[in-house]
Amino acid sequence: MKMTGSQILVECLKKEGVKTLFAYPGGVNLPIFDVLYDQKDINVVLCRHEQGGGHMAEGYARVTGKAGVVLVTSGPGATNTVTAIADAAMDSTPMIILTGQVPTQMIGNDAFQEADMVGITRPCTKYNILVKDVNDLAQAVKEAFYIATSGRPGPVLIDLPKDVVLAKAAFNYPESVYIRSYSPNFKGNKWQVKQAVQEILKAKKPVLYAGGGVLASDASKELRELAETAHIPVTNTLMGLGGFPGTHPLFLGMLGMHGTYSANMAIHNSDLIIAVGARFDDRVTGRVKDFAPNARIIHIDIDPTSIHKVITANIPIVGEAKTILKDLNQYLSASGNGVSGKCKPWHEQIAAWKKERPLSYDQGDETIKPQYVIDKIYEATRGEAIVATDVGQHQMWAAQFYKFDRPRTFLTSGGLGTMGYGLPAAIGAQMAAPEKMVFCIAGDGGIVMNIQELTTAVQYKLPIKIAIINNRYLGMVRQWQQLFYDKRYSSSFIGEQPNFVKLAEAFGLTGLLASKVGEVEPVLQEALSIKGPVLIDFRVDEEENCYPMVPAGAAINEMVFADPVGPRPAAEIQKAKKAGGILTA
Amino acid sequence: MQHIVSVLVENKFGALSRISGLFSGRGFNIESLSVGPTLDPDVSTMTIVTEGDDRIIEQITKQLNKLVDVIKVVDLTEQEYVERETALIKINTRSEDRAEALRIVDIFRARIIDSTPNTYTIEITGDVKRIDAIINLLRPLGIKNLIRTGRIAIARGEGRNASVRDIPERRSVSR
Ligand SMILES: Cc1cc2nc3c(=O)[nH]c(=O)nc-3n(C[C@H](O)[C@H](O)[C@H](O)COP(=O)(O)OP(=O)(O)OC[C@H]3O[C@@H](n4cnc5c(N)ncnc54)[C@H](O)[C@@H]3O)c2cc1C
Ligand SMILES: Cc1ncc(C[n+]2csc(CCOP(=O)(O)OP(=O)(O)O)c2C)c(N)n1
Ligand SMILES: [Mg+2]
């Protein structure tokens, strides 16, 4: 029996186990929407802007580990997804983007709502394809899901001309895929793994530096086993948070630009760094030439391009983190855990660092400190929420003060740093995990970048709680301007803002306000007692800064812990600017 | 250092721009790039001449390999290889220069493939040095147009190539 391209597409999605589709209709994808209208297996979620839809799919993917799927129309619908696609590419998030396209015979004619999506997204997708023949459609979809979710995950775009989704063909869903030019490497080289074991047995100051790859590989258990058997302290990247329990005694906190003192000191002074699914991002390494000067480096990563890209590894191991960690654990226990006493001074040193400069803030009895809000959200949710953040200071505070014990509970835009990510990602997360508590922690700047998605939350009765950390500034920008631009707050004051409580109400949510310390806890309790979505406007200290901070161009042991006292000498500002103190947040 | 990288790639729509886009997007250098079919009509070979230190060349080969459409990448510079380039050179020839032009063509064992009263078109194949040398000698006569193919290269003897004969056996991945 022959089916139309639209029917074939929907059948393919069902075969791939797609339960939720984030979508927005338009001219050329109406045939697909028409098919979706009659079926019950796929829940179609109407976003209110295609960028929002893209981030929802990312949130969904981050929580489930499966590819998030977006369906949009050609031209503007498709180009609106580009930021989310680039975001997914940077953070290795599996995603399928189905874009409508003008009919094949009109491609290249500047047809109405035509955009060359395959061209536009070539550098920010893992793969993309224009399907020109309905007979190739099923194969293309099968391959797209395989590519998006295997190896280093990423976004794959399928461009679907209108005539292709209307044309008919027999439907045969391929049982397996074979792509001769693509073979993600799964198993690590055993010999290298054995070398790594020798290094671990020798090391006196080892640290595990674990990133997003641990989550992608579902390897938290194996990571924990390695840390516990070999007694190695663990630090996470921003993308890796939740991959190791935040409350574990071996946990050092996040490392890098806004990492903890103990994590950065441990990395800087270590003699062996075991990097697992982490890519030595510049926010982590600081000044590369002074990164961990005395450490040997074991680098475990599924993507060969991650290895030796920034830092030369002594023992590179290409492969799936989970299998490699399993092998490591096996060899280590076979070698009788010869690790016992040798690292004692190292652990004492780390304990001293932890004590010397823990994360801290000074909560007085009037103005709310932003960190206090995160602390209280952590307490109110007993650390069990899925937290999606936006980008800025509040994001860093969330990373520092919410202790993530479980994988796939912290959703954030790390690589691209996309403001506007948080709210739609939270919506996608709640769609993926209806029974979980989902919190969005956003800034007053970023929340308005995809504020329209409040409607989506209301329409689907999603009980997400949105905490706006309202400092009336583009806080992260203001912090840099304070530190490196002599407090010249050029375009970073955003005190002219909507009444967020009324705005929430206008959208059909509950809006709540907290402007004094004493109001924080009751407001959170109230929010959690409400079944539907709630938005809370937390009016916090306007000029609180995020510390510790490794200034751009500094090594990661050169941390700053507090605001400089008095005006900064002009020479120092100049120096900071020269050192690369340009705004890259 | 200059490297010659041979790339076997699926002959698919957009594959060339994926590769050139990779070089521009990541700030890698391309000195020349030439593409042509192989024995298998679904596969093309690209020869890319690029420049960079070891770390950059390592990234280039890894990033190329990472592209889904790329089947195989070989850095020929790591082994013995032969390389060739062809140039078509059109020169102005007033009557007194024609003899000089013929002499140069002769010395380089090049060929004249088109001739009009005022022009010669010369074809030369060789390594880069040879082509640069003939260009230098012809320049005083007045070069009207110069087209070069870019370099192509192949491993010597049994060396490692990016050849369709080496395409891996079918490996089925089912889920
Ligand atoms: C305002 C701001 C401030 C920031 N400050 C910091 C900071 O202080 N500290 C910090 O850490 N980050 C910070 N970031 C985030 C930073 O930019 C990077 O996104 C982050 O450090 C990258 O994390 P990662 O190394 O875990 O890599 P990811 O981007 O998560 O990449 C994952 C790595 O794992 C590999 N991988 C994927 N799957 C597997 C698998 N199955 N097996 C093995 N390997 C796999 C991939 O190939 C890749 O190399 C900040 C971002 C913003 C926006
Ligand atoms: C789309 C986008 N535009 C600009 C930036 C640069 N940027 C990074 S943080 C930031 C400020 C964010 O302000 P806000 O949302 O209020 O959060 P805060 O830092 O105050 O917590 C800006 C403008 C960005 N990351 N993303
Ligand atoms: Mg703000």
Coordinates of C-alpha atoms in Angstrom, one line a residue, chain A residues 33-355:
Chain A
F33 CA 0.1 18.6 10.4
D34 CA -3.0 17.1 8.6
V35 CA -1.6 13.6 9.3
L36 CA -0.7 14.5 12.8
Y37 CA -4.3 15.6 13.4
D38 CA -5.7 12.0 13.2
Q39 CA -3.2 10.1 15.3
K40 CA -2.9 9.6 19.1
D41 CA 0.6 8.2 19.5
I42 CA 2.5 11.5 19.2
N43 CA 1.8 14.4 21.4
V44 CA 2.1 17.5 19.3
V45 CA 3.2 20.5 21.4
L46 CA 2.6 23.8 19.9
C47 CA 5.4 26.2 20.8
R48 CA 4.9 29.9 20.3
H49 CA 8.1 30.6 18.6
E50 CA 10.3 28.1 16.7
Q51 CA 13.4 29.0 18.7
G52 CA 11.3 28.1 21.8
G53 CA 10.3 24.8 20.1
G54 CA 14.0 24.1 19.5
H55 CA 15.0 24.6 23.1
M56 CA 12.0 22.5 24.2
A57 CA 13.3 19.7 22.1
E58 CA 16.8 20.2 23.7
G59 CA 15.3 20.1 27.2
Y60 CA 13.4 17.0 26.3
A61 CA 16.5 15.4 25.0
R62 CA 18.6 16.3 28.0
V63 CA 16.1 14.7 30.3
T64 CA 15.4 11.5 28.3
G65 CA 18.7 11.0 26.5
K66 CA 16.6 10.5 23.3
A67 CA 16.5 12.9 20.4
G68 CA 14.2 15.8 20.8
V69 CA 12.1 16.4 17.7
V70 CA 11.0 19.7 16.2
L71 CA 8.8 20.3 13.2
V72 CA 8.6 23.7 11.6
T73 CA 7.7 25.4 8.3
S74 CA 10.1 26.7 5.6
G75 CA 11.8 30.1 5.5
P76 CA 11.2 32.0 8.7
G77 CA 9.9 29.0 10.7
A78 CA 13.1 27.2 9.8
T79 CA 15.5 30.1 10.3
N80 CA 14.0 30.7 13.8
T81 CA 15.3 27.3 14.9
V82 CA 18.9 28.1 14.0
T83 CA 19.9 29.4 17.4
A84 CA 18.6 26.2 19.1
I85 CA 20.3 24.1 16.5
A86 CA 23.6 25.8 17.1
D87 CA 23.0 25.4 20.8
A88 CA 22.4 21.7 20.5
A89 CA 25.5 21.3 18.4
M90 CA 27.7 23.1 20.9
D91 CA 26.3 21.0 23.9
S92 CA 26.2 17.7 22.0
T93 CA 22.4 17.4 22.4
P94 CA 20.6 14.9 20.2
M95 CA 17.9 16.6 18.1
I96 CA 16.0 16.1 14.9
I97 CA 14.8 19.2 13.1
L98 CA 12.2 18.7 10.4
T99 CA 11.9 21.7 8.3
G100 CA 9.4 22.3 5.5
Q101 CA 10.8 23.4 2.2
V102 CA 9.3 24.9 -0.9
P103 CA 8.5 22.3 -3.7
T104 CA 11.7 20.9 -5.3
Q105 CA 11.0 22.5 -8.7
M106 CA 10.9 25.9 -7.0
I107 CA 14.1 25.5 -5.0
G108 CA 16.6 28.2 -5.9
N109 CA 14.0 30.5 -7.4
D110 CA 13.7 32.8 -4.3
A111 CA 10.3 31.3 -3.9
F112 CA 8.0 32.5 -1.2
Q113 CA 9.4 31.5 2.2
E114 CA 12.3 29.8 0.8
A115 CA 15.5 29.6 2.8
D116 CA 18.5 27.3 2.0
M117 CA 18.3 25.5 5.4
V118 CA 20.8 22.8 4.4
G119 CA 23.3 25.6 3.6
I120 CA 22.4 27.8 6.6
T121 CA 22.8 24.9 9.1
R122 CA 25.7 23.1 7.6
P123 CA 28.2 24.3 10.1
C124 CA 25.9 23.9 13.1
T125 CA 24.4 20.5 12.5
K126 CA 26.0 17.1 12.9
Y127 CA 24.5 16.2 9.6
N128 CA 21.7 17.6 7.4
I129 CA 19.9 16.4 4.3
L130 CA 17.4 17.7 1.7
V131 CA 15.1 14.8 0.8
K132 CA 14.3 15.1 -2.9
D133 CA 12.5 11.9 -3.5
V134 CA 9.7 10.4 -1.3
N135 CA 11.3 7.0 -1.9
D136 CA 14.3 8.1 0.1
L137 CA 12.4 9.6 3.0
A138 CA 12.2 6.6 5.4
Q139 CA 15.9 5.9 4.9
A140 CA 16.8 9.5 5.6
V141 CA 14.8 9.5 8.8
K142 CA 16.3 6.3 10.0
E143 CA 19.8 7.6 9.3
A144 CA 19.0 10.9 10.9
F145 CA 18.0 9.3 14.2
Y146 CA 21.0 7.1 14.2
I147 CA 23.4 9.9 13.5
A148 CA 21.9 12.2 16.0
T149 CA 22.0 9.8 18.9
S150 CA 25.2 7.7 18.3
G151 CA 28.8 8.7 18.9
R152 CA 29.0 12.3 20.0
P153 CA 25.3 13.2 19.8
G154 CA 24.1 16.3 17.9
P155 CA 21.4 17.9 15.9
V156 CA 20.4 16.5 12.4
L157 CA 18.2 18.5 10.1
I158 CA 15.9 17.0 7.5
D159 CA 14.6 19.4 4.9
L160 CA 11.3 18.3 3.4
P161 CA 10.0 19.9 0.2
K162 CA 6.3 20.2 0.0
D163 CA 6.0 18.0 -3.2
V164 CA 8.0 15.2 -1.4
V165 CA 5.6 15.1 1.6
L166 CA 2.6 15.0 -0.8
A167 CA 4.0 12.4 -3.2
K168 CA 3.3 8.7 -2.6
A169 CA 5.5 5.7 -2.1
A170 CA 5.5 2.3 -0.5
F171 CA 6.5 2.4 3.1
N172 CA 9.3 0.2 4.2
Y173 CA 11.1 1.2 7.4
P174 CA 14.6 0.0 7.3
E175 CA 15.4 -2.4 10.2
S176 CA 19.0 -1.3 10.4
V177 CA 21.3 1.4 9.1
Y178 CA 24.6 1.1 7.4
I179 CA 26.5 4.3 6.7
R180 CA 29.9 3.3 5.3
S181 CA 31.4 6.7 5.9
Y182 CA 30.2 6.9 9.5
S183 CA 31.3 4.6 12.3
P184 CA 31.4 6.1 15.7
N185 CA 34.1 4.4 17.8
F186 CA 32.6 2.6 20.8
K187 CA 35.2 0.6 22.6
G188 CA 38.4 2.1 24.0
N189 CA 41.7 0.6 23.2
K190 CA 42.4 -2.0 25.9
W191 CA 46.1 -1.4 25.9
Q192 CA 45.5 2.3 26.5
V193 CA 43.1 1.4 29.3
K194 CA 45.7 -0.7 30.9
Q195 CA 48.2 2.2 30.7
A196 CA 45.6 4.4 32.3
V197 CA 45.3 1.9 35.2
Q198 CA 49.1 2.1 35.8
E199 CA 48.9 5.9 35.9
I200 CA 46.1 5.8 38.4
L201 CA 48.0 3.3 40.6
K202 CA 51.0 5.6 40.5
A203 CA 49.3 8.9 41.0
K204 CA 49.6 10.8 44.3
K205 CA 47.4 13.7 43.4
P206 CA 44.7 12.4 41.0
V207 CA 41.5 14.3 40.0
L208 CA 38.6 13.2 37.9
Y209 CA 37.4 15.9 35.6
A210 CA 34.0 14.8 34.3
G211 CA 31.9 16.5 31.7
G212 CA 28.8 16.2 29.6
G213 CA 30.0 13.0 28.0
V214 CA 29.4 11.1 31.2
L215 CA 25.7 12.1 31.0
A216 CA 25.5 11.3 27.3
S217 CA 27.1 7.9 27.9
D218 CA 24.9 7.2 30.9
A219 CA 28.0 6.5 32.9
S220 CA 27.4 8.1 36.3
K221 CA 27.4 4.8 38.1
E222 CA 30.7 3.8 36.6
L223 CA 32.2 7.2 37.3
R224 CA 31.1 6.9 40.9
E225 CA 32.5 3.4 41.2
L226 CA 35.9 4.6 39.8
A227 CA 36.0 7.6 42.2
E228 CA 35.1 5.5 45.2
T229 CA 37.3 2.4 44.5
A230 CA 40.4 4.5 43.7
H231 CA 39.4 7.2 46.1
I232 CA 39.7 10.0 43.6
P233 CA 38.1 13.5 44.1
V234 CA 35.8 14.6 41.3
T235 CA 35.1 17.9 39.7
N236 CA 32.4 18.5 37.1
T237 CA 32.2 20.9 34.2
L238 CA 29.0 23.0 33.9
M239 CA 27.7 20.5 31.4
G240 CA 28.7 17.6 33.6
L241 CA 26.8 18.6 36.8
G242 CA 24.7 15.8 38.1
G243 CA 27.0 13.2 36.6
F244 CA 28.5 12.8 40.0
P245 CA 26.5 13.4 43.2
G246 CA 26.8 17.0 44.3
T247 CA 26.6 16.0 47.9
H248 CA 29.3 13.3 47.7
P249 CA 32.3 13.8 50.0
L250 CA 34.6 13.3 47.0
F251 CA 32.9 16.0 45.1
L252 CA 34.8 19.3 44.6
G253 CA 32.1 21.3 42.9
M254 CA 32.4 22.8 39.4
L255 CA 35.7 23.9 38.1
G256 CA 36.7 26.7 35.7
M257 CA 35.9 30.4 35.4
H258 CA 33.3 30.3 38.2
G259 CA 34.4 27.1 39.7
T260 CA 35.1 26.4 43.4
Y261 CA 38.5 27.2 45.0
S262 CA 39.0 23.5 45.8
A263 CA 38.2 22.3 42.3
N264 CA 40.5 24.8 40.6
M265 CA 43.3 24.3 43.1
A266 CA 43.0 20.5 42.9
I267 CA 43.2 20.7 39.1
H268 CA 46.1 23.1 39.1
N269 CA 48.1 21.1 41.6
S270 CA 47.3 17.6 40.5
D271 CA 49.7 15.1 39.1
L272 CA 47.1 13.1 37.2
I273 CA 43.9 14.4 35.5
I274 CA 41.4 11.9 34.3
A275 CA 39.2 13.7 31.9
V276 CA 36.0 11.8 31.1
G277 CA 33.7 13.2 28.4
A278 CA 35.0 16.7 28.8
R279 CA 36.5 18.9 26.2
F280 CA 38.9 21.3 28.0
D281 CA 36.8 24.3 27.1
D282 CA 38.4 27.7 27.6
R283 CA 36.1 28.5 30.4
V284 CA 37.6 25.5 32.2
T285 CA 41.3 25.7 31.3
G286 CA 41.9 29.4 31.8
R287 CA 45.3 30.3 30.3
V288 CA 46.1 27.1 28.6
K289 CA 49.9 27.3 28.9
D290 CA 49.6 27.3 32.7
F291 CA 46.9 24.7 32.9
A292 CA 47.8 21.9 35.4
P293 CA 51.5 22.3 34.9
N294 CA 52.5 19.0 36.7
A295 CA 49.7 16.7 35.6
R296 CA 49.7 13.7 33.3
I297 CA 46.5 13.6 31.4
I298 CA 44.3 10.6 30.6
H299 CA 41.6 11.8 28.2
I300 CA 38.5 9.6 27.6
D301 CA 36.3 10.9 24.8
I302 CA 34.2 9.4 22.1
D303 CA 35.1 12.2 19.6
P304 CA 38.7 12.0 18.4
T305 CA 38.6 15.7 17.6
S306 CA 38.2 16.5 21.3
I307 CA 41.5 14.9 22.1
H308 CA 44.7 16.9 21.7
K309 CA 42.5 19.9 20.6
V310 CA 43.4 22.2 23.4
I311 CA 45.6 20.1 25.8
T312 CA 47.9 17.3 24.7
A313 CA 46.8 14.1 26.5
N314 CA 49.4 11.6 27.7
I315 CA 46.9 8.7 27.4
P316 CA 44.2 9.4 24.9
I317 CA 41.4 6.8 25.0
V318 CA 38.8 7.2 22.2
G319 CA 35.4 5.5 23.0
E320 CA 32.3 5.3 24.9
A321 CA 32.8 6.6 28.5
K322 CA 30.7 3.9 30.0
T323 CA 32.6 1.0 28.6
I324 CA 35.9 2.5 29.2
L325 CA 35.1 3.3 32.8
K326 CA 33.8 -0.2 33.2
D327 CA 37.1 -1.6 31.9
L328 CA 39.1 0.7 34.1
N329 CA 37.1 -0.4 37.2
Q330 CA 37.6 -4.0 36.3
Y331 CA 41.3 -3.7 35.9
L332 CA 41.6 -1.6 39.0
S333 CA 39.8 -4.0 41.3
A334 CA 41.8 -6.8 39.8
S335 CA 45.0 -5.0 40.8
G336 CA 43.8 -5.1 44.4
N337 CA 43.1 -1.4 44.9
G338 CA 46.7 -0.6 45.5
V339 CA 45.6 2.9 46.1
S340 CA 44.9 3.0 49.8
G341 CA 47.3 5.2 51.8
K342 CA 49.3 6.9 49.0
C343 CA 46.9 9.8 48.4
K344 CA 46.2 10.7 52.1
P345 CA 48.2 14.0 52.0
W346 CA 46.3 14.9 48.8
H347 CA 43.0 14.4 50.5
E348 CA 44.0 16.4 53.5
Q349 CA 45.2 19.2 51.2
I350 CA 41.8 19.2 49.4
A351 CA 39.9 19.2 52.7
A352 CA 42.0 22.2 53.7
W353 CA 41.2 24.0 50.4
K354 CA 37.5 23.2 50.9
K355 CA 37.6 24.7 54.4

